[in-house]
Amino acid sequence: MASQDRNIFLGKTPQGNNCLHISSIHGHNDFCKDVLELEESLLAAVNLEGETPLMAALTNGHVFLASFLLRSCCQPALRKAILQQDRHGYNALHHAIRNGHKDLALQLVTAEPALSEAVSKCNESPMFFAVMRGFTYIYEKLMQNPDCAYSGGQHGCNCLHAAVRNGDRGDPIFLHMQGIHLIMYLQAILDCHLSSLANKFCEP
C-alpha cells in the first residue's frame, strides 16, 4: 500500500516528525532502509526541533543507524541534511562529539568538513567540544579545515580556554594555535589564571 501511495510517508506528527524520524528515534534500522528505498527525500526533512532523521538517530544513541543515514546523505542533493543545525544551533558533529561517539564524529567531518565551521546559539564550536573531551585525533582532523570555528561559549571563551583548563601545554591544539593566534593563546592563559584567583578569593 505504501509503495503505491508515497504520500503516506510524508505525514507528520504534531512535533513535525515523519515516519523516518520516528523509526530513527527508536533505532529501527530495517524499517529505515525500507523507507529510504521508497522515499529518499525524507532524509532532508526537519522536525520542530530542527532535527533531521540523522540527528534524531544520533541524539538517541543509535550510532550504527546514524552512520547508515550519513552514508545515505552523501550526495550533492542531500548535503544540506548533513549540515542541518537544530533549534539550539547544534549540528550532527556537535552531538556526536558531545555524546562521545568518536568514530561517528570522524565519519561526519570526513564526509562534510564544513560541519566544523558551525557554531551553536551558545557560541560553541565542535572544536571546543572535542578539546573539552580530550579527543585529540578528532580536533587534529578538525584543524585541517582552515575555516574551522574555535569559539567556546557565551563569555568570550574559545578552545584554548578549554585546553588551558585541561592543563596540557604540549597539546597539538597549543602548537597549532600559538602559531596563528598568539594573542588568543595568551588571553586564554590569562583568563584561566584570573578565574582561578577569583575562585580562591570567593572561598569561605
XYZ file of N, CA and C in Angstrom:
612
model
N 0.832 -1.211 0.000
C 0.000 0.000 0.000
C 0.867 1.261 0.000
N 1.880 1.274 0.882
C 2.749 2.445 0.971
C 3.511 2.659 -0.321
N 3.910 1.558 -0.973
C 4.657 1.690 -2.218
C 3.782 2.250 -3.331
N 2.469 2.119 -3.193
C 1.546 2.623 -4.197
C 1.192 4.090 -3.946
N 1.227 4.530 -2.690
C 0.901 5.912 -2.349
C 1.997 6.474 -1.440
N 2.968 7.138 -2.039
C 4.113 7.626 -1.265
C 3.743 8.771 -0.332
N 2.576 9.370 -0.502
C 2.150 10.440 0.393
C 1.994 9.950 1.825
N 1.805 8.635 1.981
C 1.700 8.066 3.326
C 2.974 8.358 4.118
N 4.113 8.353 3.448
C 5.389 8.586 4.124
C 5.576 10.043 4.531
N 4.831 10.938 3.907
C 5.064 12.361 4.114
C 4.265 12.942 5.271
N 3.405 12.145 5.892
C 2.642 12.619 7.041
C 3.549 12.929 8.222
N 3.102 13.864 9.079
C 3.909 14.275 10.229
C 3.085 14.284 11.507
N 3.775 14.067 12.618
C 3.160 14.180 13.943
C 3.087 15.661 14.317
N 2.381 16.005 15.412
C 2.355 17.407 15.856
C 3.748 17.974 16.141
N 4.711 17.105 16.426
C 6.093 17.550 16.674
C 6.904 17.700 15.381
N 6.245 17.422 14.254
C 6.918 17.570 12.970
C 7.723 16.364 12.540
N 7.559 15.251 13.245
C 8.305 14.039 12.895
C 7.595 13.251 11.803
N 8.348 12.830 10.795
C 7.794 11.920 9.801
C 8.142 10.484 10.198
N 7.773 9.539 9.379
C 7.992 8.136 9.748
C 9.475 7.794 9.864
N 10.324 8.498 9.097
C 11.762 8.233 9.196
C 12.327 8.794 10.498
N 11.840 9.970 10.911
C 12.233 10.497 12.220
C 11.890 9.491 13.320
N 10.661 9.014 13.299
C 10.180 8.127 14.367
C 10.977 6.829 14.405
N 11.202 6.242 13.243
C 11.970 4.992 13.213
C 13.433 5.230 13.589
N 13.949 6.425 13.301
C 15.323 6.761 13.696
C 15.425 6.955 15.204
N 14.425 7.571 15.795
C 14.397 7.782 17.246
C 14.424 6.449 17.978
N 13.720 5.469 17.434
C 13.606 4.163 18.095
C 14.631 3.143 17.595
N 15.465 3.539 16.638
C 16.534 2.653 16.183
C 16.086 1.493 15.331
N 15.032 1.679 14.554
C 14.515 0.609 13.699
C 15.267 0.609 12.360
N 16.406 -0.027 12.350
C 17.294 0.010 11.183
C 16.638 -0.491 9.905
N 16.030 -1.657 9.965
C 15.470 -2.268 8.756
C 14.342 -1.426 8.178
N 13.501 -0.876 9.058
C 12.398 -0.051 8.576
C 12.936 1.205 7.888
N 13.974 1.803 8.467
C 14.578 2.989 7.850
C 15.082 2.676 6.442
N 15.722 1.531 6.285
C 16.237 1.142 4.970
C 15.093 0.958 3.975
N 14.016 0.324 4.429
C 12.863 0.104 3.545
C 12.235 1.430 3.126
N 12.112 2.360 4.075
C 11.514 3.664 3.787
C 12.350 4.423 2.762
N 13.661 4.411 2.938
C 14.533 5.179 2.046
C 14.554 4.626 0.629
N 14.275 3.349 0.473
C 14.187 2.787 -0.871
C 12.995 3.359 -1.628
N 11.996 3.832 -0.875
C 10.781 4.362 -1.489
C 10.729 5.887 -1.504
N 11.314 6.532 -0.489
C 11.217 7.994 -0.384
C 12.471 8.579 0.260
N 13.491 8.772 -0.553
C 14.792 9.250 -0.069
C 14.744 10.690 0.428
N 13.780 11.471 -0.059
C 13.700 12.884 0.316
C 13.447 13.085 1.806
N 12.974 12.053 2.502
C 12.709 12.162 3.936
C 13.981 12.432 4.732
N 15.134 12.131 4.177
C 16.406 12.388 4.860
C 16.607 13.868 5.158
N 16.042 14.726 4.323
C 16.230 16.171 4.481
C 15.126 16.825 5.296
N 14.123 16.060 5.707
C 13.003 16.625 6.461
C 13.451 17.051 7.855
N 12.882 18.151 8.329
C 13.260 18.718 9.628
C 12.020 18.814 10.513
N 12.145 18.371 11.772
C 11.018 18.470 12.703
C 11.038 19.817 13.428
N 10.153 20.000 14.402
C 10.050 21.287 15.087
C 11.275 21.601 15.937
N 12.070 20.591 16.249
C 13.320 20.805 16.986
C 14.475 21.159 16.047
N 14.179 21.162 14.740
C 15.230 21.436 13.764
C 16.084 20.229 13.451
N 15.587 19.037 13.789
C 16.369 17.810 13.625
C 15.991 17.051 12.359
N 16.991 16.569 11.663
C 16.800 15.614 10.577
C 16.737 14.207 11.183
N 16.336 13.205 10.416
C 16.402 11.826 10.920
C 17.809 11.426 11.363
N 18.840 11.908 10.663
C 20.221 11.632 11.069
C 20.473 12.117 12.491
N 20.067 13.334 12.781
C 20.276 13.880 14.121
C 19.417 13.168 15.152
N 18.208 12.772 14.759
C 17.328 12.054 15.681
C 17.939 10.722 16.091
N 18.519 10.018 15.133
C 19.182 8.746 15.446
C 20.387 8.972 16.347
N 21.158 10.000 16.036
C 22.389 10.277 16.776
C 22.097 10.661 18.226
N 21.159 11.581 18.422
C 20.874 12.062 19.775
C 20.206 11.005 20.643
N 19.675 9.964 20.022
C 19.078 8.874 20.789
C 20.008 7.670 20.915
N 21.259 7.850 20.524
C 22.270 6.828 20.761
C 22.332 5.697 19.757
N 21.659 5.841 18.620
C 21.656 4.774 17.616
C 22.769 5.045 16.592
N 23.987 4.750 16.988
C 25.168 5.138 16.217
C 25.252 4.397 14.883
N 24.962 3.097 14.884
C 25.018 2.323 13.643
C 24.020 2.876 12.632
N 22.817 3.182 13.096
C 21.796 3.737 12.211
C 22.205 5.124 11.725
N 22.752 5.938 12.612
C 23.198 7.278 12.221
C 24.271 7.195 11.140
N 25.168 6.225 11.263
C 26.212 6.035 10.257
C 25.605 5.659 8.908
N 24.596 4.804 8.936
C 23.904 4.423 7.703
C 23.210 5.632 7.069
N 22.528 6.432 7.891
C 21.832 7.611 7.375
C 22.824 8.627 6.815
N 23.980 8.755 7.462
C 25.017 9.653 6.946
C 25.459 9.210 5.556
N 25.727 7.930 5.393
C 26.145 7.431 4.071
C 25.056 7.671 3.030
N 23.810 7.569 3.455
C 22.693 7.796 2.533
C 22.596 9.261 2.121
N 23.109 10.160 2.978
C 23.057 11.598 2.696
C 24.233 12.084 1.861
N 25.217 11.229 1.632
C 26.446 11.646 0.946
C 26.244 11.752 -0.556
N 25.452 12.721 -0.945
C 25.225 13.046 -2.344
C 24.882 14.529 -2.401
N 25.218 15.209 -3.491
C 25.055 16.667 -3.557
C 23.663 17.165 -3.177
N 22.630 16.462 -3.585
C 21.266 16.919 -3.321
C 20.904 16.884 -1.840
N 21.644 16.112 -1.047
C 21.311 15.961 0.374
C 22.388 16.536 1.292
N 23.306 17.319 0.746
C 24.370 17.916 1.561
C 23.790 18.751 2.697
N 22.710 19.466 2.420
C 22.089 20.324 3.429
C 21.616 19.523 4.636
N 21.197 18.282 4.400
C 20.722 17.442 5.509
C 21.849 17.127 6.487
N 23.075 16.989 5.989
C 24.221 16.726 6.870
C 24.572 17.975 7.669
N 24.449 19.148 7.047
C 24.843 20.406 7.678
C 23.773 21.000 8.593
N 22.593 20.440 8.600
C 21.475 20.987 9.365
C 21.837 21.237 10.836
N 21.413 22.392 11.348
C 21.572 22.720 12.762
C 20.205 22.734 13.432
N 20.125 22.209 14.655
C 18.846 22.166 15.356
C 18.503 23.537 15.935
N 17.416 23.617 16.689
C 16.950 24.927 17.155
C 17.917 25.575 18.143
N 18.844 24.795 18.672
C 19.872 25.339 19.562
C 21.156 25.680 18.808
N 21.174 25.379 17.516
C 22.344 25.672 16.697
C 23.358 24.548 16.610
N 23.062 23.408 17.227
C 23.990 22.275 17.179
C 23.764 21.462 15.908
N 24.842 20.972 15.321
C 24.713 20.076 14.175
C 25.070 18.647 14.593
N 25.074 17.748 13.640
C 25.337 16.337 13.953
C 26.728 16.139 14.552
N 27.696 16.946 14.121
C 29.058 16.817 14.653
C 29.121 17.247 16.114
N 28.447 18.346 16.446
C 28.350 18.749 17.856
C 27.842 17.582 18.705
N 26.728 16.998 18.265
C 26.086 15.933 19.047
C 26.971 14.691 19.143
N 27.627 14.343 18.048
C 28.480 13.147 18.060
C 29.630 13.302 19.048
N 30.280 14.466 19.030
C 31.415 14.691 19.936
C 30.936 14.783 21.377
N 29.877 15.533 21.600
C 29.390 15.731 22.971
C 28.962 14.420 23.612
N 28.445 13.501 22.799
C 27.987 12.215 23.326
C 29.054 11.126 23.266
N 30.266 11.496 22.867
C 31.375 10.551 22.909
C 31.445 9.565 21.763
N 30.729 9.841 20.666
C 30.743 8.934 19.514
C 31.898 9.326 18.585
N 33.098 8.941 18.964
C 34.301 9.420 18.279
C 34.396 8.936 16.834
N 34.120 7.664 16.598
C 34.222 7.134 15.231
C 33.218 7.808 14.308
N 32.006 8.018 14.815
C 30.990 8.679 14.002
C 31.373 10.135 13.746
N 31.962 10.786 14.732
C 32.413 12.166 14.548
C 33.425 12.253 13.410
N 34.340 11.302 13.357
C 35.325 11.281 12.274
C 34.661 11.020 10.927
N 33.668 10.139 10.913
C 32.927 9.890 9.672
C 32.239 11.167 9.195
N 31.658 11.894 10.141
C 30.928 13.117 9.802
C 31.852 14.178 9.212
N 32.963 14.457 9.891
C 33.845 15.530 9.429
C 34.572 15.132 8.147
N 34.770 13.833 7.925
C 35.363 13.370 6.670
C 34.374 13.543 5.523
N 33.106 13.224 5.796
C 32.073 13.350 4.765
C 31.759 14.806 4.456
N 31.796 15.664 5.484
C 31.423 17.065 5.305
C 32.266 17.954 6.227
N 33.466 18.373 5.762
C 34.352 19.197 6.592
C 33.717 20.494 7.084
N 32.734 21.014 6.347
C 32.101 22.278 6.736
C 31.337 22.179 8.052
N 31.083 20.962 8.538
C 30.444 20.806 9.848
C 31.271 21.459 10.948
N 32.583 21.517 10.759
C 33.475 22.085 11.777
C 33.351 23.601 11.880
N 32.666 24.226 10.934
C 32.547 25.683 10.907
C 31.326 26.191 11.661
N 30.435 25.300 12.059
C 29.180 25.703 12.690
C 29.380 26.066 14.157
N 28.609 27.057 14.592
C 28.644 27.493 15.988
C 27.214 27.514 16.512
N 27.014 27.008 17.714
C 25.672 26.951 18.295
C 25.225 28.334 18.762
N 23.997 28.433 19.230
C 23.489 29.698 19.759
C 24.207 30.097 21.043
N 24.869 29.135 21.668
C 25.700 29.420 22.845
C 27.150 29.687 22.454
N 27.381 29.851 21.139
C 28.713 30.153 20.603
C 29.709 29.015 20.809
N 29.219 27.775 20.780
C 30.073 26.606 20.979
C 30.351 25.928 19.640
N 31.613 25.680 19.372
C 32.025 25.011 18.141
C 32.277 23.530 18.401
N 32.233 22.688 17.365
C 32.626 21.287 17.531
C 34.057 21.151 18.061
N 34.950 22.045 17.623
C 36.327 22.023 18.110
C 36.372 22.180 19.627
N 35.580 23.106 20.161
C 35.537 23.333 21.605
C 35.113 22.070 22.338
N 34.080 21.401 21.826
C 33.629 20.152 22.446
C 34.729 19.092 22.398
N 35.431 19.006 21.260
C 36.486 17.996 21.110
C 37.632 18.239 22.085
N 38.013 19.501 22.259
C 39.091 19.821 23.197
C 38.646 19.559 24.631
N 37.408 19.932 24.954
C 36.882 19.692 26.299
C 36.900 18.211 26.646
N 36.598 17.368 25.657
C 36.559 15.924 25.897
C 37.934 15.266 25.773
N 38.915 16.030 25.308
C 40.253 15.467 25.144
C 40.375 14.521 23.966
N 39.545 14.715 22.935
C 39.560 13.853 21.758
C 40.605 14.371 20.759
N 41.857 14.049 21.027
C 42.976 14.620 20.277
C 42.869 14.393 18.779
N 42.669 13.148 18.348
C 42.697 12.885 16.909
C 41.486 13.471 16.205
N 40.423 13.803 16.960
C 39.278 14.463 16.333
C 39.594 15.926 16.082
N 40.123 16.639 17.096
C 40.390 18.051 16.823
C 41.584 18.244 15.902
N 42.474 17.263 15.827
C 43.529 17.342 14.808
C 42.913 17.262 13.406
N 41.888 16.435 13.268
C 41.174 16.338 11.993
C 40.430 17.641 11.696
N 39.799 18.220 12.725
C 39.059 19.466 12.542
C 39.987 20.599 12.116
N 41.203 20.619 12.650
C 42.153 21.692 12.338
C 42.605 21.672 10.886
N 42.337 20.593 10.179
C 42.713 20.525 8.766
C 41.863 21.456 7.909
N 40.722 21.872 8.445
C 39.867 22.829 7.741
C 40.266 24.240 8.179
N 40.816 25.071 7.280
C 41.254 26.418 7.674
C 40.119 27.308 8.157
N 38.875 26.947 7.842
C 37.721 27.738 8.271
C 37.056 27.178 9.522
N 37.708 26.237 10.165
C 37.162 25.624 11.375
C 36.914 26.685 12.445
N 35.774 26.582 13.144
C 35.447 27.520 14.227
C 36.153 27.102 15.512
N 36.588 28.100 16.304
C 37.312 27.835 17.544
C 36.586 28.362 18.780
N 35.435 28.977 18.604
C 34.753 29.609 19.734
C 34.261 28.577 20.735
N 34.071 29.041 21.992
C 33.730 28.079 23.041
C 32.843 28.596 24.143
N 31.796 29.355 23.829
C 30.877 29.765 24.883
C 30.466 31.219 24.759
N 29.559 31.628 25.641
C 28.968 32.958 25.563
C 29.804 34.032 26.249
N 30.891 33.661 26.899
C 31.673 34.633 27.666
C 33.034 34.891 27.028
N 33.086 34.800 25.718
C 34.319 35.084 25.008
C 35.354 33.978 25.046
N 34.969 32.800 25.490
C 35.916 31.687 25.564
C 36.129 31.070 24.182
N 37.216 30.353 24.048
C 37.492 29.603 22.831
C 38.112 28.269 23.214
N 38.507 27.492 22.221
C 39.016 26.153 22.508
C 40.315 26.178 23.303
N 41.048 27.283 23.232
C 42.274 27.377 24.019
C 41.987 27.459 25.512
N 40.883 28.117 25.870
C 40.500 28.139 27.281
C 40.290 26.706 27.781
N 39.630 25.902 26.959
C 39.400 24.502 27.343
C 40.718 23.749 27.464
N 41.636 24.000 26.531
C 42.925 23.313 26.569
C 43.749 23.736 27.778
N 43.686 25.026 28.136
C 44.402 25.504 29.321
C 43.853 24.831 30.567
N 42.537 24.738 30.646
C 41.922 24.097 31.815
C 42.314 22.626 31.910
N 42.500 21.992 30.736
C 42.916 20.585 30.746
C 44.372 20.426 31.161
N 45.140 21.528 31.091
C 46.474 21.539 31.663
C 47.592 20.962 30.832
N 47.365 20.705 29.549
C 48.420 20.102 28.725
C 48.933 21.115 27.719
N 50.002 21.818 28.069
C 50.543 22.860 27.193
C 51.285 22.280 25.991
N 51.528 20.982 25.996
C 52.173 20.345 24.852
C 51.170 19.783 23.871
N 49.913 20.065 24.124
C 48.836 19.553 23.298
C 48.950 20.103 21.878
N 48.602 19.315 20.851
C 48.665 19.801 19.467
C 47.860 21.071 19.234
N 46.783 21.246 19.988
C 45.975 22.454 19.797
C 46.777 23.693 20.165
N 47.645 23.584 21.173
C 48.508 24.699 21.542
C 49.529 24.984 20.456
N 50.166 23.921 19.986
C 51.205 24.082 18.974
C 50.641 24.722 17.717
N 49.402 24.388 17.394
C 48.751 24.952 16.217
C 48.350 26.401 16.464
N 47.666 26.633 17.575
C 47.097 27.946 17.824
C 48.140 28.988 18.196
N 49.236 28.576 18.822
C 50.274 29.547 19.154
C 50.803 30.219 17.893
N 50.857 29.451 16.812
C 51.409 29.986 15.581
C 50.490 30.952 14.869
N 49.180 30.723 14.944
C 48.271 31.554 14.158
C 47.426 32.501 14.997
N 47.321 32.241 16.302
C 46.514 33.100 17.167
C 47.231 33.305 18.500
N 48.402 33.902 18.471
C 49.197 34.053 19.685
C 48.467 34.891 20.731
N 47.815 35.961 20.299
C 47.101 36.817 21.252
C 45.975 36.039 21.917
N 45.256 35.242 21.130
C 44.181 34.421 21.677
C 44.733 33.422 22.688
N 45.881 32.872 22.366
C 46.539 31.896 23.246
C 46.895 32.525 24.589
N 47.538 33.695 24.551
C 47.933 34.372 25.785
C 46.719 34.816 26.589
N 45.681 35.285 25.901
C 44.479 35.722 26.601
C 43.800 34.558 27.305
N 43.818 33.388 26.681
C 43.204 32.208 27.292
C 43.908 31.844 28.593
N 45.246 31.889 28.582
C 46.001 31.580 29.799
C 45.701 32.606 30.883
N 45.672 33.893 30.509
C 45.387 34.955 31.472
C 43.990 34.803 32.060
N 43.007 34.549 31.200
C 41.631 34.398 31.672
C 41.509 33.270 32.678
N 42.153 32.150 32.385
C 42.056 30.995 33.275
C 42.739 31.257 34.614
N 43.869 31.985 34.590
C 44.542 32.321 35.847
C 43.688 33.286 36.671
N 43.084 34.275 36.010
C 42.229 35.226 36.716
C 41.014 34.532 37.312
N 40.451 33.587 36.550
C 39.303 32.831 37.047
C 39.683 32.009 38.268
N 40.871 31.413 38.227
C 41.344 30.611 39.353
C 41.548 31.472 40.592
N 42.118 32.665 40.405
C 42.323 33.578 41.528
C 40.999 34.046 42.105
N 40.042 34.350 41.234
C 38.730 34.805 41.690
C 38.046 33.736 42.522
N 38.178 32.495 42.103
C 37.563 31.397 42.860
C 38.192 31.249 44.241
N 39.506 31.477 44.327
C 40.184 31.364 45.620
C 39.716 32.454 46.576
N 39.561 33.693 46.055
C 39.127 34.788 46.901
C 37.676 34.636 47.335
N 36.898 33.918 46.542
C 35.480 33.728 46.858
C 35.245 32.578 47.822
N 36.294 31.793 48.089
C 36.127 30.664 49.002
C 35.891 31.164 50.419
N 34.962 30.526 51.171
C 34.669 30.968 52.544
C 35.855 30.723 53.471
